[in-house]
Coordinates of C-alpha atoms and ligand atoms in Angstrom, one line a residue:
M1420 CA 0.0 0.0 0.0
D1421 CA 1.3 3.5 -0.8
I1422 CA -0.2 6.7 0.6
V1423 CA 0.6 9.9 -1.3
K1424 CA -0.2 13.4 0.0
G1425 CA -1.3 16.0 -2.6
I1426 CA -3.5 19.0 -2.9
P1427 CA -7.3 18.6 -2.4
V1428 CA -9.1 20.2 -5.3
A1429 CA -12.6 18.7 -5.3
P1430 CA -14.2 17.0 -2.3
G1431 CA -15.5 13.5 -1.9
V1432 CA -13.9 10.1 -1.6
V1433 CA -13.9 7.4 -4.3
V1434 CA -12.5 3.9 -4.5
A1435 CA -12.0 2.5 -8.0
R1436 CA -9.5 0.9 -10.4
A1437 CA -6.9 3.1 -12.0
F1438 CA -6.8 4.1 -15.6
V1439 CA -3.2 5.4 -16.0
L1440 CA -2.9 7.9 -18.7
E1441 CA 0.7 7.8 -20.0
D1442 CA 1.7 11.4 -20.5
T1443 CA 5.3 12.0 -20.5
L1444 CA 5.9 9.8 -23.6
E1445 CA 9.0 8.8 -21.7
R1446 CA 7.6 5.7 -20.1
I1447 CA 6.9 3.5 -23.1
S1448 CA 6.5 -0.1 -21.9
P1449 CA 7.7 -3.0 -24.1
E1450 CA 4.7 -4.2 -26.2
H1451 CA 4.5 -6.7 -29.0
V1452 CA 1.9 -7.7 -31.5
E1453 CA 0.8 -10.9 -33.1
E1454 CA 2.0 -11.8 -36.6
S1455 CA -1.4 -10.7 -37.9
G1456 CA -1.0 -7.2 -36.4
V1457 CA 2.4 -6.5 -38.0
E1458 CA 1.1 -4.9 -41.2
R1459 CA -1.2 -2.6 -39.3
E1460 CA 1.7 -1.4 -37.1
L1461 CA 3.8 -0.7 -40.2
D1462 CA 0.9 1.3 -41.7
R1463 CA 0.6 3.3 -38.4
L1464 CA 4.3 3.9 -38.5
D1465 CA 4.1 5.2 -42.1
V1466 CA 1.3 7.6 -41.3
A1467 CA 3.2 8.9 -38.2
F1468 CA 6.3 9.5 -40.3
K1469 CA 4.3 11.4 -42.9
K1470 CA 2.6 13.5 -40.3
A1471 CA 5.9 14.2 -38.5
Q1472 CA 7.6 15.3 -41.8
R1473 CA 4.7 17.6 -42.5
D1474 CA 5.0 19.2 -39.1
I1475 CA 8.7 19.7 -39.5
Q1476 CA 8.2 21.2 -42.9
A1477 CA 5.6 23.6 -41.5
D1478 CA 7.9 24.6 -38.7
R1479 CA 10.8 25.1 -41.2
D1480 CA 8.7 27.4 -43.4
R1481 CA 7.5 29.4 -40.4
A1482 CA 11.1 29.7 -39.1
E1483 CA 12.3 30.8 -42.5
A1484 CA 9.6 33.4 -42.9
R1485 CA 10.2 34.9 -39.4
L1486 CA 13.9 34.4 -38.8
G1487 CA 15.5 33.9 -42.2
P1488 CA 17.3 30.9 -43.8
E1489 CA 19.9 30.2 -41.1
P1490 CA 17.6 29.1 -38.2
A1491 CA 15.5 27.2 -40.7
K1492 CA 18.5 24.9 -41.3
I1493 CA 17.9 23.0 -38.1
F1494 CA 14.6 21.8 -39.5
D1495 CA 16.3 20.8 -42.8
F1496 CA 18.6 18.7 -40.6
H1497 CA 15.6 17.1 -38.8
L1498 CA 14.0 16.3 -42.2
A1499 CA 17.1 14.6 -43.3
L1500 CA 17.3 12.6 -40.1
I1501 CA 13.7 11.5 -40.2
R1502 CA 14.1 10.3 -43.8
D1503 CA 17.5 8.6 -43.2
P1504 CA 17.1 4.9 -43.9
S1505 CA 19.9 4.1 -41.4
I1506 CA 17.4 5.3 -38.8
T1507 CA 14.1 4.3 -40.3
N1508 CA 14.9 0.8 -41.6
P1509 CA 15.9 -0.6 -38.2
I1510 CA 12.6 0.6 -36.8
R1511 CA 10.7 -1.2 -39.5
T1512 CA 12.8 -4.3 -38.8
R1513 CA 11.9 -4.2 -35.2
I1514 CA 8.2 -4.3 -36.1
R1515 CA 8.5 -6.9 -38.8
A1516 CA 11.0 -9.3 -37.3
D1517 CA 10.6 -8.7 -33.5
H1518 CA 6.9 -7.9 -33.6
M1519 CA 7.3 -4.7 -31.6
T1520 CA 4.4 -2.2 -31.6
A1521 CA 5.2 0.9 -33.7
V1522 CA 5.3 2.9 -30.5
Y1523 CA 7.8 0.7 -28.8
A1524 CA 9.9 0.3 -32.0
V1525 CA 10.1 4.1 -32.4
A1526 CA 11.0 4.7 -28.8
T1527 CA 13.7 2.1 -28.7
G1528 CA 15.0 2.8 -32.2
F1529 CA 15.5 6.5 -31.6
R1530 CA 16.8 6.1 -28.1
Q1531 CA 19.5 3.7 -29.3
V1532 CA 20.7 6.1 -32.0
A1533 CA 20.6 9.0 -29.5
D1534 CA 22.8 7.0 -27.1
R1535 CA 25.3 6.4 -29.8
F1536 CA 25.4 10.2 -30.4
R1537 CA 25.8 10.9 -26.7
Q1538 CA 29.0 8.8 -26.7
M1539 CA 30.7 10.7 -29.5
D1540 CA 33.9 12.7 -29.1
T1541 CA 32.8 16.2 -30.0
E1542 CA 30.2 18.3 -28.2
V1543 CA 28.5 19.2 -31.5
L1544 CA 27.8 15.5 -32.2
R1545 CA 26.8 14.8 -28.6
Q1546 CA 24.2 17.6 -28.9
K1547 CA 22.5 15.8 -31.8
A1548 CA 21.0 13.4 -29.2
S1549 CA 18.5 16.1 -28.3
D1550 CA 17.5 16.4 -32.0
L1551 CA 16.7 12.7 -32.0
H1552 CA 14.7 13.1 -28.8
D1553 CA 12.7 15.8 -30.5
L1554 CA 12.0 13.6 -33.5
E1555 CA 11.0 10.7 -31.3
H1556 CA 8.6 12.9 -29.5
R1557 CA 7.0 14.2 -32.7
L1558 CA 6.4 10.6 -33.9
L1559 CA 5.1 9.4 -30.5
V1560 CA 2.6 12.3 -30.4
H1561 CA 1.1 11.0 -33.6
L1562 CA 1.2 7.3 -32.7
L1563 CA -0.2 7.7 -29.2
G1564 CA -2.7 10.4 -30.0
K1565 CA -3.7 13.3 -27.8
Q1566 CA -4.8 12.8 -24.2
E1567 CA -8.4 13.4 -25.3
D1568 CA -8.2 10.5 -27.8
R1569 CA -6.7 8.2 -25.3
L1570 CA -9.3 9.1 -22.7
A1571 CA -12.0 8.1 -25.1
R1572 CA -10.8 4.5 -24.6
V1573 CA -11.6 4.4 -20.9
E1574 CA -13.7 1.3 -19.9
G1575 CA -15.8 0.7 -16.8
S1576 CA -15.7 2.8 -13.7
V1577 CA -12.2 4.2 -13.1
V1578 CA -10.0 6.8 -11.4
V1579 CA -7.9 8.6 -14.0
V1580 CA -4.2 8.8 -12.9
A1581 CA -1.8 10.9 -14.9
H1582 CA 1.3 13.0 -14.6
E1583 CA -0.5 16.0 -16.1
L1584 CA -3.8 16.7 -17.9
T1585 CA -4.6 19.6 -20.1
P1586 CA -7.7 21.7 -19.1
A1587 CA -9.3 20.6 -22.4
A1588 CA -8.7 16.9 -21.6
A1589 CA -10.2 17.4 -18.1
A1590 CA -13.3 19.1 -19.6
S1591 CA -13.8 16.1 -21.9
L1592 CA -13.7 13.4 -19.2
D1593 CA -16.6 11.0 -19.6
L1594 CA -18.3 11.2 -16.1
Q1595 CA -20.2 8.0 -16.7
K1596 CA -16.9 6.2 -16.4
V1597 CA -14.4 8.5 -14.6
R1598 CA -15.2 8.6 -10.9
G1599 CA -12.1 10.5 -9.7
L1600 CA -8.9 12.2 -10.8
A1601 CA -5.4 12.1 -9.4
L1602 CA -2.6 14.0 -11.0
D1603 CA 1.1 14.4 -10.2
A1604 CA 1.2 18.0 -11.4
G1605 CA -0.8 21.1 -10.7
G1606 CA -1.8 23.5 -7.9
R1607 CA -5.1 24.3 -6.3
T1608 CA -6.0 27.0 -8.8
S1609 CA -4.3 25.7 -12.0
H1610 CA -6.8 25.8 -14.8
T1611 CA -6.9 22.0 -14.9
A1612 CA -7.9 22.1 -11.2
I1613 CA -10.6 24.6 -11.9
V1614 CA -12.1 22.6 -14.8
A1615 CA -11.8 19.4 -12.9
S1616 CA -13.4 20.8 -9.8
A1617 CA -16.5 21.6 -11.8
L1618 CA -16.9 18.0 -12.7
G1619 CA -18.4 17.0 -9.4
I1620 CA -15.9 14.1 -8.8
P1621 CA -13.2 13.9 -6.1
V1622 CA -9.9 15.4 -7.4
V1623 CA -6.5 15.5 -5.9
L1624 CA -3.6 17.2 -7.7
G1625 CA 0.1 17.8 -6.9
L1626 CA 0.7 14.1 -6.1
Q1627 CA 4.3 14.5 -7.4
R1628 CA 5.2 10.9 -8.4
L1629 CA 1.9 9.1 -8.0
S1630 CA 1.5 8.1 -11.7
S1631 CA 4.8 6.2 -11.7
A1632 CA 3.7 4.2 -8.6
V1633 CA 0.4 3.1 -10.1
R1634 CA -0.3 0.5 -12.8
D1635 CA -3.5 0.2 -14.9
G1636 CA -6.1 -1.7 -12.9
D1637 CA -4.6 -1.1 -9.4
L1638 CA -7.2 -0.3 -6.8
V1639 CA -6.9 3.4 -5.9
I1640 CA -8.6 5.6 -3.3
V1641 CA -8.9 9.3 -4.1
D1642 CA -9.7 11.3 -1.0
G1643 CA -10.6 14.8 -2.3
D1644 CA -11.4 16.0 1.3
S1645 CA -7.9 15.5 2.7
G1646 CA -5.9 15.5 -0.6
I1647 CA -4.7 12.0 -0.3
A1648 CA -4.3 9.1 -2.8
V1649 CA -3.9 5.6 -1.6
V1650 CA -2.6 3.0 -4.0
R1651 CA -3.4 -0.7 -3.5
P1652 CA -5.0 -0.2 0.0
D1653 CA -4.9 -2.9 2.6
P1654 CA -8.2 -4.3 3.7
E1655 CA -8.4 -2.2 6.9
T1656 CA -7.7 1.1 5.0
L1657 CA -10.2 0.1 2.3
S1658 CA -13.0 -0.5 4.7
R1659 CA -12.1 2.8 6.6
Y1660 CA -12.4 4.7 3.3
E1661 CA -15.5 3.0 2.3
R1662 CA -17.1 4.3 5.5
S1663 CA -15.7 7.7 4.8
A1664 CA -17.1 7.7 1.2
L1665 CA -20.5 7.1 2.8
R1666 CA -20.1 10.0 5.2
S1667 CA -18.9 12.2 2.3
R1668 CA -22.1 11.4 0.3
E1669 CA -24.2 12.1 3.4
R1670 CA -22.5 15.5 3.8
S1671 CA -23.1 16.4 0.1
R1672 CA -26.7 15.5 0.6
R1673 CA -27.0 17.8 3.7
L1674 CA -25.3 20.6 1.8
A1675 CA -27.6 20.1 -1.2
E1676 CA -30.5 21.2 1.1
M1677 CA -28.9 24.6 1.2
A1678 CA -29.6 25.2 -2.5
H1679 CA -33.1 26.6 -2.0
L1680 CA -32.2 28.8 1.0
D1681 CA -31.2 32.5 0.5
P1682 CA -27.6 33.6 1.0
V1683 CA -28.5 36.1 3.7
T1684 CA -26.4 36.8 6.8
R1685 CA -28.0 36.6 10.3
D1686 CA -28.3 40.4 10.3
G1687 CA -30.2 40.3 7.0
T1688 CA -27.5 41.3 4.5
R1689 CA -28.2 39.8 1.1
I1690 CA -25.1 38.3 -0.6
R1691 CA -25.2 37.5 -4.3
L1692 CA -23.7 34.2 -5.3
M1693 CA -23.0 33.9 -9.0
G1694 CA -21.4 31.1 -10.9
N1695 CA -18.1 30.5 -12.8
I1696 CA -18.7 28.3 -15.9
E1697 CA -16.7 27.1 -18.8
F1698 CA -19.7 25.9 -20.9
A1699 CA -23.4 26.8 -21.2
H1700 CA -24.4 23.2 -20.2
E1701 CA -23.2 23.9 -16.7
I1702 CA -25.9 26.4 -16.1
P1703 CA -28.7 24.0 -15.0
L1704 CA -26.5 22.6 -12.3
L1705 CA -25.5 26.2 -11.3
L1706 CA -29.1 27.2 -10.9
A1707 CA -30.0 24.0 -9.0
Q1708 CA -27.3 24.9 -6.5
G1709 CA -28.8 28.3 -6.0
G1710 CA -26.6 30.4 -8.4
E1711 CA -28.1 33.7 -9.4
G1712 CA -26.4 34.2 -12.7
V1713 CA -23.0 33.8 -14.3
G1714 CA -20.3 36.0 -12.9
L1715 CA -17.5 34.5 -15.0
F1716 CA -17.9 32.6 -18.3
R1717 CA -14.4 31.3 -19.2
T1718 CA -15.0 31.4 -22.9
E1719 CA -11.6 30.1 -23.9
Y1720 CA -12.8 26.6 -23.4
L1721 CA -14.9 27.0 -26.6
Y1722 CA -11.6 27.4 -28.3
L1723 CA -9.7 24.7 -26.4
T1724 CA -12.2 21.9 -26.9
R1725 CA -12.6 22.1 -30.7
P1726 CA -10.3 21.4 -33.5
S1727 CA -10.6 24.8 -35.2
P1728 CA -11.3 28.2 -33.7
P1729 CA -15.0 28.9 -33.0
T1730 CA -16.7 31.0 -35.6
E1731 CA -18.9 34.0 -34.8
Q1732 CA -21.9 31.7 -35.0
D1733 CA -20.4 29.1 -32.7
H1734 CA -19.8 31.8 -30.1
F1735 CA -23.3 33.2 -30.6
E1736 CA -25.0 29.9 -30.3
E1737 CA -23.2 29.1 -27.0
Y1738 CA -24.0 32.5 -25.5
R1739 CA -27.6 32.5 -26.7
R1740 CA -28.0 29.0 -25.1
S1741 CA -26.6 30.5 -21.9
I1742 CA -28.9 33.5 -21.9
E1743 CA -31.9 31.3 -22.5
L1744 CA -31.0 28.9 -19.7
L1745 CA -30.4 31.8 -17.3
E1746 CA -34.0 33.1 -17.9
G1747 CA -33.3 36.8 -17.2
R1748 CA -30.4 36.4 -14.9
P1749 CA -27.1 38.1 -15.7
L1750 CA -24.4 36.6 -17.9
T1751 CA -20.9 38.0 -17.6
I1752 CA -18.8 36.9 -20.6
R1753 CA -15.1 37.1 -20.3
T1754 CA -13.3 37.5 -23.5
F1755 CA -10.7 34.8 -24.4
D1756 CA -8.1 34.3 -21.7
L1757 CA -5.9 32.1 -23.9
G1758 CA -2.3 31.3 -23.3
A1759 CA -0.2 30.3 -20.2
D1760 CA -1.4 27.0 -18.8
K1761 CA -4.6 26.9 -20.9
Y1762 CA -2.8 25.2 -23.7
T1763 CA 0.3 23.1 -23.3
Q1764 CA 3.3 24.9 -24.4
E1765 CA 5.0 21.7 -25.5
R1766 CA 2.4 21.4 -28.3
A1767 CA 2.7 25.0 -29.3
A1768 CA 4.6 25.6 -32.6
D1769 CA 6.7 28.2 -30.9
P1770 CA 6.6 27.7 -27.1
E1771 CA 7.2 30.7 -24.9
R1772 CA 9.9 30.6 -22.3
N1773 CA 7.8 32.2 -19.6
P1774 CA 4.2 31.8 -20.6
M1775 CA 2.6 33.0 -17.4
L1776 CA 4.3 36.4 -18.1
G1777 CA 3.9 36.1 -21.8
L1778 CA 1.5 36.6 -24.6
R1779 CA -1.7 35.5 -22.7
S1780 CA -5.2 36.7 -22.3
I1781 CA -6.0 40.3 -23.4
R1782 CA -2.5 40.7 -24.8
Y1783 CA -3.0 37.7 -27.0
C1784 CA -6.4 39.1 -28.2
L1785 CA -5.0 42.5 -28.9
Q1786 CA -2.4 40.9 -31.2
N1787 CA -5.0 38.6 -32.8
L1788 CA -7.6 41.2 -33.7
P1789 CA -9.7 39.1 -36.2
M1790 CA -10.2 36.5 -33.5
F1791 CA -11.0 39.1 -30.9
R1792 CA -13.4 41.0 -33.1
T1793 CA -15.2 37.7 -34.0
Q1794 CA -15.9 37.1 -30.3
L1795 CA -16.9 40.6 -29.6
R1796 CA -19.4 40.6 -32.5
A1797 CA -21.0 37.5 -31.0
I1798 CA -21.1 39.0 -27.5
L1799 CA -22.7 42.2 -28.7
R1800 CA -25.3 40.3 -30.8
V1801 CA -26.3 38.3 -27.8
S1802 CA -26.5 41.4 -25.7
A1803 CA -29.7 42.2 -27.6
L1804 CA -31.3 39.1 -26.1
G1805 CA -30.7 39.6 -22.3
P1806 CA -28.6 41.1 -19.5
V1807 CA -25.1 40.4 -20.9
R1808 CA -21.9 42.0 -19.6
V1809 CA -18.5 41.9 -21.2
M1810 CA -15.3 41.5 -19.2
F1811 CA -11.7 41.8 -20.2
P1812 CA -9.1 39.5 -18.5
L1813 CA -5.6 40.3 -17.3
I1814 CA -5.7 44.0 -17.8
S1815 CA -2.3 45.3 -16.5
T1816 CA -2.1 48.8 -18.0
A1817 CA -4.5 51.6 -18.8
L1818 CA -3.5 51.5 -22.5
E1819 CA -4.6 47.8 -22.7
L1820 CA -8.0 48.6 -21.4
R1821 CA -8.4 51.6 -23.7
Q1822 CA -7.3 49.5 -26.7
A1823 CA -9.7 46.7 -25.8
R1824 CA -12.5 49.3 -25.4
M1825 CA -11.6 50.8 -28.7
V1826 CA -11.9 47.5 -30.5
L1827 CA -15.2 47.0 -28.8
G1828 CA -16.4 50.5 -29.9
D1829 CA -15.2 49.7 -33.4
V1830 CA -17.1 46.5 -33.5
M1831 CA -20.2 48.3 -32.2
E1832 CA -19.9 50.7 -35.1
E1833 CA -19.6 47.9 -37.6
L1834 CA -22.7 46.2 -36.3
G1835 CA -24.6 49.5 -36.3
E1836 CA -23.8 50.0 -39.9
E1837 CA -24.9 46.5 -40.7
G1838 CA -28.2 47.2 -38.8
V1839 CA -27.5 44.4 -36.3
E1840 CA -29.2 44.8 -32.9
F1841 CA -27.1 45.0 -29.7
D1842 CA -27.1 46.7 -26.4
P1843 CA -25.1 49.9 -26.9
A1844 CA -25.0 50.4 -23.1
I1845 CA -23.6 46.9 -22.4
P1846 CA -21.7 47.0 -19.1
V1847 CA -18.0 46.7 -19.7
G1848 CA -15.8 45.4 -16.8
M1849 CA -12.4 44.1 -16.2
M1850 CA -10.7 41.4 -14.1
V1851 CA -8.4 42.8 -11.5
E1852 CA -5.8 40.0 -11.3
V1853 CA -2.5 41.7 -11.7
P1854 CA -1.0 43.8 -8.9
S1855 CA -0.6 46.8 -11.2
A1856 CA -4.3 46.8 -11.9
A1857 CA -5.1 46.5 -8.2
L1858 CA -2.7 49.4 -7.4
L1859 CA -4.2 51.6 -10.1
A1860 CA -7.8 50.6 -9.5
S1861 CA -8.8 54.3 -9.1
S1862 CA -7.7 55.1 -12.6
F1863 CA -9.4 52.1 -14.0
A1864 CA -12.6 52.9 -12.0
R1865 CA -13.3 55.8 -14.3
E1866 CA -13.4 53.6 -17.3
V1867 CA -15.3 50.5 -16.3
S1868 CA -18.7 49.5 -14.9
F1869 CA -17.4 46.7 -12.8
F1870 CA -14.4 45.0 -11.3
S1871 CA -14.0 41.3 -10.8
I1872 CA -11.1 40.3 -8.6
G1873 CA -9.3 37.3 -9.9
T1874 CA -7.4 36.0 -7.0
N1875 CA -6.0 33.0 -8.8
D1876 CA -3.7 35.1 -10.9
L1877 CA -3.5 37.9 -8.4
I1878 CA -1.9 35.6 -5.8
Q1879 CA 0.6 34.2 -8.4
Y1880 CA 1.7 37.6 -9.6
T1881 CA 1.8 39.2 -6.2
L1882 CA 3.8 36.3 -4.6
A1883 CA 5.8 35.3 -7.7
V1884 CA 4.5 31.7 -7.3
D1885 CA 3.3 29.8 -10.3
R1886 CA -0.3 28.8 -9.6
G1887 CA 0.1 25.4 -11.4
N1888 CA 3.4 24.3 -9.9
E1889 CA 3.1 21.7 -7.2
R1890 CA 6.6 22.3 -6.1
V1891 CA 5.8 25.7 -4.8
A1892 CA 2.2 25.0 -3.9
N1893 CA 3.0 25.5 -0.2
L1894 CA 3.8 29.2 -1.0
Y1895 CA 0.7 29.8 -2.9
T1896 CA -2.0 31.2 -0.6
G1897 CA -4.6 33.9 -0.5
A1898 CA -3.9 34.2 3.2
N1899 CA -0.8 36.2 2.5
P1900 CA -1.2 39.7 3.9
A1901 CA 0.0 41.3 0.7
V1902 CA -2.7 39.7 -1.3
I1903 CA -5.3 40.6 1.3
Q1904 CA -4.2 44.2 1.2
L1905 CA -4.6 44.4 -2.6
V1906 CA -8.0 42.8 -2.4
K1907 CA -9.0 45.3 0.3
A1908 CA -7.7 48.2 -1.8
V1909 CA -9.7 47.2 -4.8
I1910 CA -12.9 46.8 -2.8
R1911 CA -12.4 50.2 -1.2
T1912 CA -11.7 51.9 -4.6
G1913 CA -14.8 50.2 -6.1
R1914 CA -16.9 51.5 -3.3
R1915 CA -15.5 55.1 -3.5
F1916 CA -16.1 55.3 -7.3
G1917 CA -19.4 53.4 -7.3
V1918 CA -17.9 50.6 -9.4
E1919 CA -19.5 47.2 -8.6
T1920 CA -16.8 44.9 -7.3
S1921 CA -17.0 41.1 -7.0
L1922 CA -14.5 38.3 -6.6
C1923 CA -14.4 35.3 -8.9
G1924 CA -11.1 33.6 -8.0
E1925 CA -11.1 30.3 -6.2
L1926 CA -10.9 32.1 -2.9
A1927 CA -14.6 32.8 -3.3
S1928 CA -15.2 29.1 -3.1
E1929 CA -13.3 28.6 0.1
P1930 CA -15.7 28.6 3.1
S1931 CA -12.8 29.4 5.3
F1932 CA -12.4 32.8 3.6
T1933 CA -16.0 33.7 3.3
M1934 CA -16.1 35.7 6.6
L1935 CA -13.0 37.6 5.6
L1936 CA -14.3 38.5 2.2
L1937 CA -17.6 39.7 3.6
G1938 CA -15.8 41.7 6.3
L1939 CA -13.7 43.4 3.6
G1940 CA -16.9 44.6 2.0
L1941 CA -17.7 42.1 -0.8
R1942 CA -21.4 41.5 -1.4
T1943 CA -21.1 39.5 -4.6
L1944 CA -19.0 36.3 -5.1
S1945 CA -18.7 34.2 -8.2
L1946 CA -17.7 30.6 -7.7
S1947 CA -18.1 27.1 -9.2
A1948 CA -21.6 25.6 -8.8
G1949 CA -20.5 22.8 -6.5
R1950 CA -19.1 25.1 -3.9
I1951 CA -22.1 27.4 -3.5
P1952 CA -23.9 25.3 -0.8
A1953 CA -20.8 25.2 1.5
V1954 CA -20.2 29.0 1.2
K1955 CA -23.9 29.7 1.6
R1956 CA -23.8 27.7 4.9
V1957 CA -21.2 30.1 6.3
I1958 CA -23.0 33.2 5.0
R1959 CA -26.2 32.1 6.8
A1960 CA -24.3 31.5 10.0
V1961 CA -22.6 34.9 10.4
D1962 CA -23.4 38.6 10.8
I1963 CA -21.6 41.4 9.0
E1964 CA -20.3 43.1 12.1
Q1965 CA -18.6 39.9 13.2
C1966 CA -17.0 39.6 9.7
E1967 CA -15.8 43.2 9.8
R1968 CA -14.2 42.6 13.2
L1969 CA -12.4 39.6 11.8
A1970 CA -11.2 41.6 8.7
R1971 CA -9.8 44.3 11.1
R1972 CA -8.0 41.6 13.1
V1973 CA -6.6 40.0 10.0
G1974 CA -5.4 43.4 8.7
S1975 CA -3.0 43.6 11.7
F1976 CA -1.2 40.3 10.9
D1977 CA 2.0 40.1 8.8
S1978 CA 2.1 36.4 8.2
E1979 CA -0.2 33.9 6.5
R1980 CA 0.1 31.5 9.4
Q1981 CA -1.5 34.1 11.7
V1982 CA -4.2 34.8 9.1
L1983 CA -5.0 31.1 8.6
R1984 CA -5.1 30.4 12.3
C1985 CA -7.4 33.3 12.9
L1986 CA -9.7 32.3 10.0
R1987 CA -9.8 28.7 11.3
E1988 CA -10.7 29.9 14.8
E1989 CA -13.4 32.2 13.7
L1990 CA -14.9 29.6 11.4
G1991 CA -14.9 27.2 14.4
Q1992 CA -17.1 29.8 16.3
V1993 CA -19.8 29.7 13.6
I1994 CA -19.8 26.3 12.1
P1995 CA -19.8 23.1 14.3
D1996 CA -17.6 21.1 11.9
P1997 CA -15.1 23.7 10.5
D1998 CA -12.6 21.0 9.4
E1999 CA -15.1 19.9 6.7
C2000 CA -14.8 23.4 5.2
W2001 CA -11.0 23.7 5.6
T2002 CA -8.8 23.2 2.6
E2003 CA -5.8 25.5 3.3
D2004 CA -3.0 23.8 5.1
Ligands
LIG3110 C1 -8.5 34.4 -11.6 O1 -7.3 34.5 -12.1 O2 -8.7 34.5 -10.4 C2 -9.6 34.0 -12.5 C3 -10.8 33.9 -12.1 O3 -9.3 33.7 -13.8 P1 -8.7 32.3 -14.3 O4 -8.7 31.4 -13.1 O5 -9.5 31.8 -15.4 O6 -7.3 32.7 -14.7
LIG3111 MG1 -7.1 34.7 -14.2

């Protein structure tokens, strides 16, 4: 039995067989085929070679156009290598004579040649080993398919175990079969974590080396309450967890009763609980949990889960469906927040060295105007059908906001000329998720109708801690006094300028932070549907004066430990079982 501690992301306990999703492409196990399967493997190999050559040629042409003939030569070299019979023939022989699968033959074939290069005398030749690794990787991607394709082959009731999962792959998990998720990588607010937590199954991330300790079919326990995975449990542990799975279902049932109760504090202050969604189809669940509208529609998932970029009509249909499902409740559509961890950099044609600080989000949209305008046209068109608001992500300078507004104004003009209906007074807001935006909130306040504080990014950019990196996950916390001060400053500025301010980062879903957020002055929170009942339970148990007192106390602390201890103590005063709400450690 192995017990591995990770980061709890979505609550609940599940016991099921593991489906291990090989991810690194490094761990290729020896596999052979029957004589009858040899031709099929050779065909697969040919297809993979053709596709890899096509990819290299495309990269070559792109490099030449952007950087000139010299850098393009590296791709000419790769093309020569991948066509070199002294490399390709032995791979074919491994399949034909040794009955290896194409995957295994490619991995062993390339690694053997790479090893030979590594032993050569000159540094120049030794470095060629990494070119061979690159080629092997290109071929294996085509032979193994994308994570989404492999996930389509899941059978029965399983826990998916992987080193890493893209947010798009997480969004496409078949919930009839996948009962839990355990990943080596990721932090509490990585985008994969956010998508996974909306699935309603127990999820633990940041399990470091779990995927190498598990084999397909092993019995695995995913404890999303404590952030633990147990591999091959002994009978005693198994029966303990079966009892705890029962308790966890009972707790969810009790919380579900909260759905029809109003989020009102004991002194009668009404709090608005909105939902964070990635797709329109999440809205019925959101409403069932008591959500009062959509505070954050992460539209980039429309882009990430389809083979080609969404057309204006694709956008329009999805937003229209949302507005219809919301029946008059507000819909806040955030424009594409693409980049960073929302697509895997390894698969990008030209990966960025520091994507979290790179061409992501509004920066990406402002450099890809046709794509941005397409989305804005659809948002505006749907604004004629109901209460739609548009929100720009990752604004870090006033110029960016003005440029985004200018593009919006331009698109409005275009629609006007075409005689297309839209709401000319559509509320325009921005995410405050970069310290510069929080510090300059009073300048921005003159130019927007609303602020939505995105603590997921605000924490990472304030503390210089990658939100998705499990190695620094212990440093990533909203309890840091610097983060709390920034949040407080934005709320104050919003109040001073009459700009509606809400918070849509994962902190809004943490019952342990609810009192603090109310005490700082927030009256609207936007969170994933599944977390609404637990937060509502805290809201109904407190009064605002008590929350304000807590916020003042917290304001005097200079360490996150003090803050966390204080939040825990206060929660203990209002909720009989505070540990059930506690996820920060
Ligand atoms: C945030 O950064 O807090 C946020 C809500 O946006 P996302 O998690 O999509 O980056
Ligand atoms: Mg963000």
